Amino acid sequence: MHDSVRNGFNAFSEPLESREHVMYLDVKSLVSTGVGNLLDADDPENFGSNPVPLPDIFTLDWQDRDTGVPADPAAIEEEYRKIKFSGTANAPIGEKRALARLVVPDGSVDALITRKLDDFEASLRGRPPFTGYDGWPAPGQLGLLSMAWAMGPMFRFPHFEAAAAGGDWLTMARECRMTEAGNPGVIPRNVRDGLLFTLAGWVTDRGGDITDLVYDPARPLNANLRSGALPVPLNLLIGVQTALETLGMDPHGLDGVAGPGTRGALTTFQGANGLTLTPAAGGIDDVPEETIAALAAQLDARGVARFP
C-alpha cells in the first residue's frame, strides 16, 4: 500500500461512514463501531439472528461512558446483544448513540482500522484479479480498498474483476458500483470510487507518479473537482457536472447524482449547441456521445484538462 493511501484512508472514509465511539446497529442490522467496523458476523440471509460478536470486539478498550470504568468481556457481550436486538437499524444516529452505555477511545478505533485495512489488503492481494495491486497507482489502490471496506475483500464483481486483471481502469470505474436500490447510502462511495479508478487511468496514461494519491481526501469531493489539480472525468456524471459548471451552466452541485439542476444545465448546454436534448437523463449512460464530445471540445478550447 502506498503511504499516501494509508495516510489518507481515514480522511477518505470518515465522511462516508462517520466515526462512532459506540456500538450501533447499521442499516443492514449489523452491529458496528468506529468507521464502519463490523463487530457482527450475522448471516446475511437472516439478519438479526447472531447473538455472538466477532472477536474484534474484545480488542477494543470499552469503558462505561459515565464512569470511565473499563468493561469486562461479559459487559461487552451484554452491550452487543442489547444493540443487536434493539431494532434501531433505521433510527437516527442520535438515538443509536443514546442507547449505548459503553464507549471506545479514538486510539482503539484507529488500531482496529489499521488492522482491518492490512487484513483486507492481504486478502485482496491473494485474489488473481488483483495480483498487480502493489504496482497500481495510489488512486486505484484506494478505490479497491474502499470497495473492500464496504463489502468485504471477497466481493464478487465479475466485470470489474476482469477489467482489473487487464488494467482497464475506465471499465473498472464503470463496473465498481455497488447496488444503490434500497441502499442510497452507498451512492457517495460509488461516486468517489468511480472517480478514483478514473484517476488511476489518468495517472497511468500520462506516466505520472503512481505513489501520488492525486485526490485530496482532506477536501470535500466538489473541492477536489474544482481545484484544477484533477482532469475533468468525462466518463462520469460528476465529470459532466464539472464540465457544465466550468462552461457556465450551473448543475447546482458536483455530487454525481442526476437531479433537476444537472438535467437543467445539461439541456441548456445541449439546446445552445444544437444537440439532442435529454431532459430525463438519470446517469452517464443517458448522456449522448455527441454531448460528451461537445463538452470535451469546449473544455479543450479553454485549456481545461480532461480525461479521457
Tab-separated table of C-alpha atoms in Angstrom:
chain	number	residue	atom	x	y	z
A	1	MET	CA	0.000	0.000	0.000
A	2	HIS	CA	1.414	3.369	-0.958
A	3	ASP	CA	1.990	5.689	2.015
A	4	SER	CA	-0.415	8.250	0.531
A	5	VAL	CA	-3.189	5.649	0.589
A	6	ARG	CA	-2.525	4.565	4.164
A	7	ASN	CA	-2.233	8.156	5.356
A	8	GLY	CA	-5.358	9.253	3.514
A	9	PHE	CA	-7.638	6.300	4.243
A	10	ASN	CA	-9.274	7.658	7.399
A	11	ALA	CA	-9.898	11.103	5.927
A	12	PHE	CA	-11.428	9.454	2.856
A	13	SER	CA	-13.609	7.029	4.814
A	14	GLU	CA	-14.960	9.137	7.664
A	15	PRO	CA	-17.284	11.318	5.528
A	16	LEU	CA	-18.765	8.088	4.143
A	17	GLU	CA	-19.136	6.146	7.392
A	18	SER	CA	-18.733	8.780	10.130
A	19	ARG	CA	-16.654	7.974	13.236
A	20	GLU	CA	-18.601	6.455	16.088
A	21	HIS	CA	-17.305	5.620	19.557
A	22	VAL	CA	-20.219	3.359	20.496
A	23	MET	CA	-21.736	0.149	19.203
A	24	TYR	CA	-24.613	0.836	16.835
A	25	LEU	CA	-26.874	-1.121	14.509
A	26	ASP	CA	-26.180	-0.237	10.867
A	27	VAL	CA	-28.771	-0.182	8.075
A	28	LYS	CA	-28.145	-3.881	7.416
A	29	SER	CA	-28.896	-4.701	11.083
A	30	LEU	CA	-25.236	-5.460	11.785
A	31	VAL	CA	-23.507	-4.194	14.928
A	32	SER	CA	-20.708	-1.784	14.044
A	33	THR	CA	-18.434	0.817	15.581
A	34	GLY	CA	-15.600	3.159	14.608
A	35	VAL	CA	-15.517	3.969	10.894
A	36	GLY	CA	-17.896	1.281	9.665
A	37	ASN	CA	-16.072	-1.524	11.515
A	38	LEU	CA	-18.271	-4.613	11.815
A	39	LEU	CA	-18.476	-6.361	15.174
A	40	ASP	CA	-21.057	-8.814	13.891
A	41	ALA	CA	-20.802	-12.000	11.831
A	42	ASP	CA	-24.527	-12.236	11.144
A	43	ASP	CA	-25.929	-14.500	8.458
A	44	PRO	CA	-26.808	-12.127	5.581
A	45	GLU	CA	-29.844	-14.249	4.783
A	46	ASN	CA	-31.193	-13.980	8.323
A	47	PHE	CA	-30.360	-10.575	9.755
A	48	GLY	CA	-30.807	-10.140	13.472
A	49	SER	CA	-30.067	-13.741	14.358
A	50	ASN	CA	-26.485	-13.661	15.667
A	51	PRO	CA	-26.046	-13.170	19.432
A	52	VAL	CA	-22.250	-13.716	19.292
A	53	PRO	CA	-19.924	-10.854	18.297
A	54	LEU	CA	-16.747	-11.068	16.258
A	55	PRO	CA	-13.529	-11.435	18.292
A	56	ASP	CA	-12.518	-7.909	17.233
A	57	ILE	CA	-14.950	-6.537	19.783
A	58	PHE	CA	-12.698	-7.695	22.632
A	59	THR	CA	-9.618	-5.952	21.221
A	60	LEU	CA	-11.189	-2.540	21.844
A	61	ASP	CA	-10.842	-0.634	25.108
A	62	TRP	CA	-14.524	-0.361	26.010
A	63	GLN	CA	-15.395	1.684	29.082
A	64	ASP	CA	-18.503	2.975	30.790
A	65	ARG	CA	-19.415	6.314	29.241
A	66	ASP	CA	-20.302	7.872	32.606
A	67	THR	CA	-17.692	6.435	34.980
A	68	GLY	CA	-14.812	5.589	32.646
A	69	VAL	CA	-14.548	2.170	34.257
A	70	PRO	CA	-13.191	-0.468	31.800
A	71	ALA	CA	-15.778	-3.009	30.695
A	72	ASP	CA	-15.154	-6.711	31.182
A	73	PRO	CA	-15.987	-9.280	28.453
A	74	ALA	CA	-19.376	-10.066	29.983
A	75	ALA	CA	-20.381	-6.398	29.925
A	76	ILE	CA	-19.162	-6.075	26.329
A	77	GLU	CA	-21.229	-9.074	25.232
A	78	GLU	CA	-24.256	-7.738	27.086
A	79	GLU	CA	-23.906	-4.406	25.289
A	80	TYR	CA	-23.528	-6.168	21.947
A	81	ARG	CA	-26.735	-8.162	22.436
A	82	LYS	CA	-28.626	-5.078	23.580
A	83	ILE	CA	-27.633	-3.237	20.395
A	84	LYS	CA	-28.116	-6.267	18.165
A	85	PHE	CA	-31.724	-6.780	19.154
A	86	SER	CA	-32.619	-3.096	19.575
A	87	GLY	CA	-34.408	-2.724	16.245
A	88	THR	CA	-32.632	0.602	15.648
A	89	ALA	CA	-31.181	-0.116	12.188
A	90	ASN	CA	-33.084	2.781	10.651
A	91	ALA	CA	-33.146	5.065	13.678
A	92	PRO	CA	-31.420	8.471	13.700
A	93	ILE	CA	-27.793	8.296	14.769
A	94	GLY	CA	-28.554	10.324	17.900
A	95	GLU	CA	-30.999	7.655	19.058
A	96	LYS	CA	-28.411	4.952	18.400
A	97	ARG	CA	-25.767	6.790	20.428
A	98	ALA	CA	-28.169	7.383	23.308
A	99	LEU	CA	-28.890	3.653	23.543
A	100	ALA	CA	-25.249	2.730	24.097
A	101	ARG	CA	-23.620	2.630	27.539
A	102	LEU	CA	-20.076	1.721	26.514
A	103	VAL	CA	-17.664	3.913	24.536
A	104	VAL	CA	-14.277	3.298	22.966
A	105	PRO	CA	-11.435	5.840	22.567
A	106	ASP	CA	-10.029	7.031	19.249
A	107	GLY	CA	-6.760	5.175	19.738
A	108	SER	CA	-8.579	1.855	19.866
A	109	VAL	CA	-10.624	2.727	16.799
A	110	ASP	CA	-7.513	3.745	14.862
A	111	ALA	CA	-5.743	0.497	15.764
A	112	LEU	CA	-8.763	-1.520	14.607
A	113	ILE	CA	-8.943	0.405	11.316
A	114	THR	CA	-5.241	-0.177	10.626
A	115	ARG	CA	-5.512	-3.878	11.416
A	116	LYS	CA	-8.591	-4.327	9.255
A	117	LEU	CA	-7.068	-2.352	6.398
A	118	ASP	CA	-3.975	-4.538	6.411
A	119	ASP	CA	-6.081	-7.709	6.614
A	120	PHE	CA	-8.251	-6.586	3.699
A	121	GLU	CA	-5.201	-5.690	1.627
A	122	ALA	CA	-3.647	-9.112	2.255
A	123	SER	CA	-6.874	-10.825	1.170
A	124	LEU	CA	-7.136	-8.701	-1.978
A	125	ARG	CA	-3.517	-9.382	-2.919
A	126	GLY	CA	-4.250	-13.100	-2.783
A	127	ARG	CA	-7.028	-12.862	-5.365
A	128	PRO	CA	-5.995	-13.443	-9.025
A	129	PRO	CA	-7.640	-10.289	-10.440
A	130	PHE	CA	-5.627	-8.100	-8.081
A	131	THR	CA	-2.166	-9.690	-8.182
A	132	GLY	CA	-0.771	-6.479	-9.690
A	133	TYR	CA	-2.128	-4.391	-6.827
A	134	ASP	CA	1.283	-3.358	-5.473
A	135	GLY	CA	2.074	-1.684	-8.778
A	136	TRP	CA	-1.269	0.085	-9.078
A	137	PRO	CA	-1.435	3.888	-8.935
A	138	ALA	CA	-2.450	5.147	-5.491
A	139	PRO	CA	-5.994	6.184	-6.547
A	140	GLY	CA	-6.634	2.639	-7.781
A	141	GLN	CA	-5.413	1.136	-4.516
A	142	LEU	CA	-7.666	3.448	-2.508
A	143	GLY	CA	-10.646	2.679	-4.749
A	144	LEU	CA	-10.191	-1.065	-4.287
A	145	LEU	CA	-9.767	-0.738	-0.520
A	146	SER	CA	-12.887	1.436	-0.416
A	147	MET	CA	-14.885	-1.301	-2.133
A	148	ALA	CA	-13.488	-3.908	0.257
A	149	TRP	CA	-14.298	-1.716	3.255
A	150	ALA	CA	-17.936	-1.563	2.188
A	151	MET	CA	-18.388	-5.180	1.055
A	152	GLY	CA	-15.504	-7.196	2.471
A	153	PRO	CA	-12.405	-8.187	0.465
A	154	MET	CA	-14.023	-11.252	-1.116
A	155	PHE	CA	-16.705	-9.321	-3.015
A	156	ARG	CA	-17.594	-10.700	-6.445
A	157	PHE	CA	-17.972	-8.243	-9.321
A	158	PRO	CA	-17.063	-10.340	-12.394
A	159	HIS	CA	-16.895	-7.487	-14.924
A	160	PHE	CA	-14.891	-5.339	-12.532
A	161	GLU	CA	-12.528	-8.184	-11.724
A	162	ALA	CA	-11.933	-8.961	-15.409
A	163	ALA	CA	-11.150	-5.294	-16.047
A	164	ALA	CA	-8.798	-5.200	-13.053
A	165	ALA	CA	-6.902	-8.216	-14.345
A	166	GLY	CA	-6.436	-6.404	-17.648
A	167	GLY	CA	-5.617	-2.984	-16.206
A	168	ASP	CA	-8.703	-1.422	-17.824
A	169	TRP	CA	-9.257	1.491	-15.453
A	170	LEU	CA	-12.204	3.084	-17.229
A	171	THR	CA	-14.150	-0.176	-17.231
A	172	MET	CA	-13.280	-0.571	-13.547
A	173	ALA	CA	-14.668	2.931	-12.962
A	174	ARG	CA	-17.929	1.900	-14.606
A	175	GLU	CA	-18.214	-1.561	-13.042
A	176	CYS	CA	-17.269	-0.736	-9.434
A	177	ARG	CA	-20.732	0.464	-8.452
A	178	MET	CA	-22.496	-1.269	-5.592
A	179	THR	CA	-26.261	-1.691	-5.852
A	180	GLU	CA	-27.923	1.540	-4.800
A	181	ALA	CA	-31.549	0.362	-4.843
A	182	GLY	CA	-32.730	0.247	-1.251
A	183	ASN	CA	-29.342	1.453	-0.012
A	184	PRO	CA	-28.838	5.065	-1.116
A	185	GLY	CA	-26.104	5.467	1.472
A	186	VAL	CA	-23.656	3.786	-0.933
A	187	ILE	CA	-24.123	6.464	-3.612
A	188	PRO	CA	-21.380	8.810	-2.312
A	189	ARG	CA	-18.929	5.899	-2.112
A	190	ASN	CA	-19.828	4.749	-5.626
A	191	VAL	CA	-19.225	8.251	-6.969
A	192	ARG	CA	-15.826	8.517	-5.276
A	193	ASP	CA	-14.733	5.015	-6.233
A	194	GLY	CA	-15.560	5.674	-9.880
A	195	LEU	CA	-13.522	8.871	-9.722
A	196	LEU	CA	-10.568	7.106	-8.083
A	197	PHE	CA	-10.377	4.402	-10.750
A	198	THR	CA	-10.652	7.063	-13.446
A	199	LEU	CA	-7.787	8.977	-11.853
A	200	ALA	CA	-5.748	5.757	-11.760
A	201	GLY	CA	-6.256	5.564	-15.518
A	202	TRP	CA	-5.215	9.197	-15.898
A	203	VAL	CA	-2.038	8.686	-13.862
A	204	THR	CA	-1.204	5.569	-15.896
A	205	ASP	CA	-1.935	7.285	-19.212
A	206	ARG	CA	0.287	10.271	-18.533
A	207	GLY	CA	3.068	8.304	-16.827
A	208	GLY	CA	2.626	10.100	-13.508
A	209	ASP	CA	3.910	9.197	-10.046
A	210	ILE	CA	1.936	6.106	-9.043
A	211	THR	CA	2.532	6.794	-5.336
A	212	ASP	CA	0.716	10.151	-5.519
A	213	LEU	CA	-2.916	9.871	-4.429
A	214	VAL	CA	-3.787	12.944	-6.567
A	215	TYR	CA	-7.239	13.088	-4.925
A	216	ASP	CA	-7.017	15.022	-1.650
A	217	PRO	CA	-9.115	13.109	0.934
A	218	ALA	CA	-8.992	16.059	3.334
A	219	ARG	CA	-11.002	18.130	0.835
A	220	PRO	CA	-14.687	17.699	0.023
A	221	LEU	CA	-15.459	15.935	-3.237
A	222	ASN	CA	-16.604	19.101	-5.013
A	223	ALA	CA	-13.497	20.991	-3.894
A	224	ASN	CA	-11.326	18.303	-5.457
A	225	LEU	CA	-13.142	18.652	-8.772
A	226	ARG	CA	-12.859	22.449	-8.676
A	227	SER	CA	-9.227	22.518	-7.568
A	228	GLY	CA	-7.686	22.391	-11.026
A	229	ALA	CA	-5.420	19.566	-9.805
A	230	LEU	CA	-7.578	16.887	-11.441
A	231	PRO	CA	-8.758	16.427	-15.015
A	232	VAL	CA	-12.486	16.684	-15.721
A	233	PRO	CA	-13.563	12.995	-15.841
A	234	LEU	CA	-15.973	12.952	-18.778
A	235	ASN	CA	-16.652	9.223	-18.369
A	236	LEU	CA	-18.557	10.005	-15.144
A	237	LEU	CA	-21.675	12.022	-14.404
A	238	ILE	CA	-19.752	14.082	-11.867
A	239	GLY	CA	-17.375	14.970	-14.683
A	240	VAL	CA	-20.267	16.101	-16.856
A	241	GLN	CA	-21.445	18.245	-13.943
A	242	THR	CA	-17.956	19.698	-13.569
A	243	ALA	CA	-17.730	20.439	-17.292
A	244	LEU	CA	-21.127	22.133	-17.316
A	245	GLU	CA	-20.201	24.284	-14.331
A	246	THR	CA	-16.861	25.184	-15.910
A	247	LEU	CA	-18.651	26.231	-19.100
A	248	GLY	CA	-21.140	28.440	-17.248
A	249	MET	CA	-24.145	26.116	-16.857
A	250	ASP	CA	-24.873	25.627	-13.153
A	251	PRO	CA	-25.774	21.994	-12.285
A	252	HIS	CA	-26.429	23.053	-8.659
A	253	GLY	CA	-23.685	20.938	-7.178
A	254	LEU	CA	-20.984	18.421	-8.037
A	255	ASP	CA	-22.183	15.202	-6.459
A	256	GLY	CA	-22.508	12.660	-9.260
A	257	VAL	CA	-26.295	12.499	-8.896
A	258	ALA	CA	-28.613	13.441	-11.757
A	259	GLY	CA	-31.034	15.840	-10.093
A	260	PRO	CA	-33.137	18.632	-11.617
A	261	GLY	CA	-30.204	21.051	-11.553
A	262	THR	CA	-27.984	18.697	-13.518
A	263	ARG	CA	-30.693	17.899	-16.059
A	264	GLY	CA	-31.495	21.585	-16.474
A	265	ALA	CA	-27.854	22.543	-17.039
A	266	LEU	CA	-27.405	19.633	-19.424
A	267	THR	CA	-30.386	20.507	-21.600
A	268	THR	CA	-29.380	24.178	-21.577
A	269	PHE	CA	-25.968	23.198	-22.938
A	270	GLN	CA	-27.491	20.810	-25.461
A	271	GLY	CA	-30.007	23.385	-26.655
A	272	ALA	CA	-27.338	26.083	-27.031
A	273	ASN	CA	-25.218	23.746	-29.150
A	274	GLY	CA	-27.898	22.191	-31.352
A	275	LEU	CA	-27.642	18.807	-29.675
A	276	THR	CA	-30.281	16.204	-28.879
A	277	LEU	CA	-31.996	17.099	-25.599
A	278	THR	CA	-32.019	14.543	-22.782
A	279	PRO	CA	-34.266	16.072	-20.091
A	280	ALA	CA	-34.786	12.704	-18.372
A	281	ALA	CA	-31.087	11.772	-18.064
A	282	GLY	CA	-30.548	9.691	-14.950
A	283	GLY	CA	-26.885	8.841	-15.311
A	284	ILE	CA	-23.837	8.968	-17.546
A	285	ASP	CA	-25.257	6.295	-19.866
A	286	ASP	CA	-28.096	8.675	-20.724
A	287	VAL	CA	-25.762	11.428	-21.926
A	288	PRO	CA	-25.220	11.046	-25.706
A	289	GLU	CA	-21.714	10.739	-27.101
A	290	GLU	CA	-22.285	13.886	-29.159
A	291	THR	CA	-22.852	15.819	-25.929
A	292	ILE	CA	-19.691	14.396	-24.354
A	293	ALA	CA	-17.748	15.299	-27.497
A	294	ALA	CA	-19.093	18.863	-27.433
A	295	LEU	CA	-18.193	19.265	-23.758
A	296	ALA	CA	-14.705	17.913	-24.470
A	297	ALA	CA	-14.186	20.293	-27.383
A	298	GLN	CA	-15.193	23.329	-25.328
A	299	LEU	CA	-13.024	22.308	-22.387
A	300	ASP	CA	-10.108	21.860	-24.797
A	301	ALA	CA	-10.724	25.316	-26.238
A	302	ARG	CA	-10.418	26.763	-22.731
A	303	GLY	CA	-7.316	24.760	-21.926
A	304	VAL	CA	-9.099	22.764	-19.190
A	305	ALA	CA	-7.592	19.320	-18.635
A	306	ARG	CA	-9.937	16.379	-19.131
A	307	PHE	CA	-9.791	12.580	-19.163
A	308	PRO	CA	-10.330	10.513	-21.170
